[in-house]
Tab-separated table of N, CA and C in Angstrom:
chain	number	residue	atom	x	y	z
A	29	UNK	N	2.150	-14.555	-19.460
A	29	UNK	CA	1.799	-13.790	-18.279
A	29	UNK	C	2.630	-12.530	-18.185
A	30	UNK	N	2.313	-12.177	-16.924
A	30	UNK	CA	3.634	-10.785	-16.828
A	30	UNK	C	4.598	-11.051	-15.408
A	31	UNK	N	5.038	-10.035	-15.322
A	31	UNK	CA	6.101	-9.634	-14.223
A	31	UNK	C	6.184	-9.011	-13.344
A	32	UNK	N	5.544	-9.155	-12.101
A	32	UNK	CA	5.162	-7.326	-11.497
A	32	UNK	C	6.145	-7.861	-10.422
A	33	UNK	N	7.356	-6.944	-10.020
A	33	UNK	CA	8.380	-6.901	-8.836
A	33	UNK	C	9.051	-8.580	-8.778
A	34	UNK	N	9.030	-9.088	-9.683
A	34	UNK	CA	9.840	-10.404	-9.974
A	34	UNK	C	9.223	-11.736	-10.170
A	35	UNK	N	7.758	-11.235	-9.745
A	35	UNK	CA	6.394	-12.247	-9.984
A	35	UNK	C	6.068	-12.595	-10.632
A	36	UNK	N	5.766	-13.673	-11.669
A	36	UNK	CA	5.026	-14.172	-12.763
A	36	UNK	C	3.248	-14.187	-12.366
A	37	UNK	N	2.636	-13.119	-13.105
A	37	UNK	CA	1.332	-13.526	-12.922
A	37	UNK	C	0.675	-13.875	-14.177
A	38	UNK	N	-0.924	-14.634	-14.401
A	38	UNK	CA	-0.678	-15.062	-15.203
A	38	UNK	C	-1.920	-13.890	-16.595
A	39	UNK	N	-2.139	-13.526	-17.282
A	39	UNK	CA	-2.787	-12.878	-18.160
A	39	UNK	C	-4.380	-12.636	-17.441
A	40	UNK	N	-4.590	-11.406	-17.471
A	40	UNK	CA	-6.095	-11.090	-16.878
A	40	UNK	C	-5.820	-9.961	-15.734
A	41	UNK	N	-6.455	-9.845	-14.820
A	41	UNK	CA	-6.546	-8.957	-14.029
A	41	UNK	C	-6.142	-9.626	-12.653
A	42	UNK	N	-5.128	-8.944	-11.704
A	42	UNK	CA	-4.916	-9.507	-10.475
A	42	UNK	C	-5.314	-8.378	-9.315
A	43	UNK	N	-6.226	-9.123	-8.774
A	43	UNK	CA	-6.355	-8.124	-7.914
A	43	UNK	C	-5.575	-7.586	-6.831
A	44	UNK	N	-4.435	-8.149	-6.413
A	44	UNK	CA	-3.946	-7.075	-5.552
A	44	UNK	C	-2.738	-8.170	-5.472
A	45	UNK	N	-1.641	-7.420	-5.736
A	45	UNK	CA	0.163	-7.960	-5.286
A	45	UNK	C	1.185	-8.089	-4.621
A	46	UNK	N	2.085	-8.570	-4.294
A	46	UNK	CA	2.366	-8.541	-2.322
A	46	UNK	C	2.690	-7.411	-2.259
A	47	UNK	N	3.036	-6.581	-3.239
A	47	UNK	CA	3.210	-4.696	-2.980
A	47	UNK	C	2.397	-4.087	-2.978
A	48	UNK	N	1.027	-4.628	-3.231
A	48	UNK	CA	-0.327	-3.839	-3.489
A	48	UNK	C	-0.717	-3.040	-3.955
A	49	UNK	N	-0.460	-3.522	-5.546
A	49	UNK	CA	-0.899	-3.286	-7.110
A	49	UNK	C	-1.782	-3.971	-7.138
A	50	UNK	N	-3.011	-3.720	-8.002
A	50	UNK	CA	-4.285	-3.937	-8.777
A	50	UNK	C	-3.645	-3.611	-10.156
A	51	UNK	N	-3.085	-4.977	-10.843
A	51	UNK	CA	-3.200	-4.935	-12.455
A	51	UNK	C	-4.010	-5.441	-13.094
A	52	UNK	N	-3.778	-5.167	-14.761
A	52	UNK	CA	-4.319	-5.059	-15.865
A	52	UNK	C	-3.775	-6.170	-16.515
A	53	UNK	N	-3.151	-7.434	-16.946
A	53	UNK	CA	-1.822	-7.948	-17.493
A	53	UNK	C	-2.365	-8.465	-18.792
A	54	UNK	N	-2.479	-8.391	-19.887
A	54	UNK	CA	-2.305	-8.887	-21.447
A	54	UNK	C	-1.287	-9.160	-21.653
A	55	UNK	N	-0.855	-9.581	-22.944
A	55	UNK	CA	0.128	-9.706	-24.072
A	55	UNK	C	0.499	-8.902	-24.357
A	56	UNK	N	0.034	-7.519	-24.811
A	56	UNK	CA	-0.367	-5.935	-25.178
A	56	UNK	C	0.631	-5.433	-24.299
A	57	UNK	N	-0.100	-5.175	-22.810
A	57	UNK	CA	0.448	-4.355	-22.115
A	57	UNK	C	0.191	-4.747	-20.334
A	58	UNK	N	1.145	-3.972	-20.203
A	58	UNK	CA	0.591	-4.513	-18.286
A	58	UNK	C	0.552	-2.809	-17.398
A	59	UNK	N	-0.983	-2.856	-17.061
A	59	UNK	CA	-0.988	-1.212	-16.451
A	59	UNK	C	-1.574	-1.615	-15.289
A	60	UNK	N	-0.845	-1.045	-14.313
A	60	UNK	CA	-1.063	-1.222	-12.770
A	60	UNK	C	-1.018	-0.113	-12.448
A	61	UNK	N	-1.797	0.288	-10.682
A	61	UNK	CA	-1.664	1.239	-10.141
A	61	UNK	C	-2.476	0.951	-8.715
A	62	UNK	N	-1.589	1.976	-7.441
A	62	UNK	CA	-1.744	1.257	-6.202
A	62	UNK	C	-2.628	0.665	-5.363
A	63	UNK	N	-3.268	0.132	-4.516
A	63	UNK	CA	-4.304	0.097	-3.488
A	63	UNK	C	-3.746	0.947	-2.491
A	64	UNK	N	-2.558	1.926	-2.197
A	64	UNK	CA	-2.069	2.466	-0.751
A	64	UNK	C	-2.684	3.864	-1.259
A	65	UNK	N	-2.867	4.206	-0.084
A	65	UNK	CA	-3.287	5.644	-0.479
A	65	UNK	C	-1.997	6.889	-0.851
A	66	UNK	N	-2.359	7.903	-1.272
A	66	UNK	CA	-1.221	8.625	-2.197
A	66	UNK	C	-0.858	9.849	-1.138
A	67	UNK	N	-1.917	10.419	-0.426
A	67	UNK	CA	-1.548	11.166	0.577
A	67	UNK	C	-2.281	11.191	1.830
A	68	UNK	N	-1.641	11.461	2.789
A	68	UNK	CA	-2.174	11.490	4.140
A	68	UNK	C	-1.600	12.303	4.873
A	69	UNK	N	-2.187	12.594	6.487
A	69	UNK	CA	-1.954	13.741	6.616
A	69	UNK	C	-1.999	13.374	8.422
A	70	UNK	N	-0.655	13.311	9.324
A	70	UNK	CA	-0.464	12.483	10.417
A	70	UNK	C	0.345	13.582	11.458
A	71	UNK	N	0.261	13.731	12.788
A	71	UNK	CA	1.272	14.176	13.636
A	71	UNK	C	2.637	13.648	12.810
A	72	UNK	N	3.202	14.138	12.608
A	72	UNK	CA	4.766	13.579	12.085
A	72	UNK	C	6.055	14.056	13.099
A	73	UNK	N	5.741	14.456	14.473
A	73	UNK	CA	6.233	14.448	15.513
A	73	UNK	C	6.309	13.704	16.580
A	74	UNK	N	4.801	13.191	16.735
A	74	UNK	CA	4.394	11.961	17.801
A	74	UNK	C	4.266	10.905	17.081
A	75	UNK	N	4.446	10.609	15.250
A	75	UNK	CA	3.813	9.677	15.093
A	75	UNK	C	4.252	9.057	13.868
A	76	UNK	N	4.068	7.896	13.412
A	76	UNK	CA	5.141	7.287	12.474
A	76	UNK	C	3.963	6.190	11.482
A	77	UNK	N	4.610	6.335	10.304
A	77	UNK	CA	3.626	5.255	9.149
A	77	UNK	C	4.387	4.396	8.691
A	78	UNK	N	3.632	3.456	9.014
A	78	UNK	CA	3.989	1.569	8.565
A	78	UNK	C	3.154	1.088	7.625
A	79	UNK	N	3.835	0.655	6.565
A	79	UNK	CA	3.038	0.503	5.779
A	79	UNK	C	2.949	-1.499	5.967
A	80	UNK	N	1.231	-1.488	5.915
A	80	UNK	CA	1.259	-2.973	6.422
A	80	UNK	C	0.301	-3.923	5.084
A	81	UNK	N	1.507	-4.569	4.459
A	81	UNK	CA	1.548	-5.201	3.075
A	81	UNK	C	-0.328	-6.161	3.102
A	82	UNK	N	-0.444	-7.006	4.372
A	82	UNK	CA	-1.236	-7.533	4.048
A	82	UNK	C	-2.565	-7.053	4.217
A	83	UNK	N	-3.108	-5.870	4.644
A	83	UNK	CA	-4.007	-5.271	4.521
A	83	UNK	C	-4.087	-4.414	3.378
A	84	UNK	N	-2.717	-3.578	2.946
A	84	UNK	CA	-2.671	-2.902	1.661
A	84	UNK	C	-3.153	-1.226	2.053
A	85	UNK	N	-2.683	-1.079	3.568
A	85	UNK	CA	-2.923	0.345	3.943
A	85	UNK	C	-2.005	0.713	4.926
A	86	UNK	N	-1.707	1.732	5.735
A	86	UNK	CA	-0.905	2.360	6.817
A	86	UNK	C	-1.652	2.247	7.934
A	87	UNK	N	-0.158	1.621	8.812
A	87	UNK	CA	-0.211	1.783	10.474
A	87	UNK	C	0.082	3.330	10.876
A	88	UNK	N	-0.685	4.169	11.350
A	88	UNK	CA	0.041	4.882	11.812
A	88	UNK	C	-0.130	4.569	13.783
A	89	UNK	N	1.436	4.648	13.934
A	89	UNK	CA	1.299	3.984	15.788
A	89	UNK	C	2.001	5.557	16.530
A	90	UNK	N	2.146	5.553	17.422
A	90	UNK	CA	3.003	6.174	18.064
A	90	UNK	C	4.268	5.959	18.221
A	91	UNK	N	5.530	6.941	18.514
A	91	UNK	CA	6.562	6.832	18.147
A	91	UNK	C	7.233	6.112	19.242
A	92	UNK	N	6.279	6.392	20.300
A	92	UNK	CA	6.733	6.055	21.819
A	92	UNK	C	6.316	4.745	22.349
A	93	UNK	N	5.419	4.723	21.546
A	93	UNK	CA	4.799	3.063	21.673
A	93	UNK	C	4.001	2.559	20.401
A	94	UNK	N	4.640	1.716	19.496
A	94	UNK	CA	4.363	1.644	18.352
A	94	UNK	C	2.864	0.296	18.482
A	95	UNK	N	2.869	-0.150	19.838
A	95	UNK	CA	1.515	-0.526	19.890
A	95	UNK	C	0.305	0.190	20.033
A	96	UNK	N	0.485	1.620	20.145
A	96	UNK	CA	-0.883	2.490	20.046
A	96	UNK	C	-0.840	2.887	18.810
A	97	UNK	N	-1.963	3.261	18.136
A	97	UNK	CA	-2.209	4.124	16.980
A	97	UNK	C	-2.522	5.451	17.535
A	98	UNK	N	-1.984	5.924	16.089
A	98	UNK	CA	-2.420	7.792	16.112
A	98	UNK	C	-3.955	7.957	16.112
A	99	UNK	N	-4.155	8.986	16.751
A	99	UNK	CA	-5.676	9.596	16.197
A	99	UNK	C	-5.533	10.635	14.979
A	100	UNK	N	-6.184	10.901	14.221
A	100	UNK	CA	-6.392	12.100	13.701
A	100	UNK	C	-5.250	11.807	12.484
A	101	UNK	N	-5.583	10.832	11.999
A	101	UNK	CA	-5.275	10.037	10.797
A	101	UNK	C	-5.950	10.402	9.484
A	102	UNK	N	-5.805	10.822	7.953
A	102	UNK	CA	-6.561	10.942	7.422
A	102	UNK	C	-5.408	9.982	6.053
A	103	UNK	N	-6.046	9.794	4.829
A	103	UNK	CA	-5.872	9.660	4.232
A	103	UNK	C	-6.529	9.302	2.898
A	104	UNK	N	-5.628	9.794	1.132
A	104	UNK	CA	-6.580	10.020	0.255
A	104	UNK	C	-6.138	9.127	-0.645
């Protein structure tokens, strides 16, 4: 199998890892790459990103009350 962040997985394809990688894993080689998105684009004055493992995407909440979300959220 392989190793992804201290994990034994076992040969084949995993779909998604508690860091939220989508690998590749052989004998050969092991090529992964993320499910989070790479850029986004948020108030970064009123507003703050959580990244939330078991969905495999960003909270963005408010800074003032981290139980509301931002509007006007994008991400790529």
């Amino acid at each position: 199998g392989c190793v992804v962040d201290g994990k034994l997985y076992p040969f084949g394809e995993i779909e998604k890892t508690e860091n939220c990688f989508r690998c590749s894993c052989s004998p050969k080689e092991l090529d992964c790459c993320s499910l989070l998105p790479t850029r986004f684009y948020y108030d970064k004055e009123a507003c703050e990103v959580i990244v939330n493992t078991e969905t495999c995407d960003y909270d963005v909440v408010q800074k003032k009350d981290s139980s509301k979300k931002c509007s006007g959220f994008s991400a790529v």
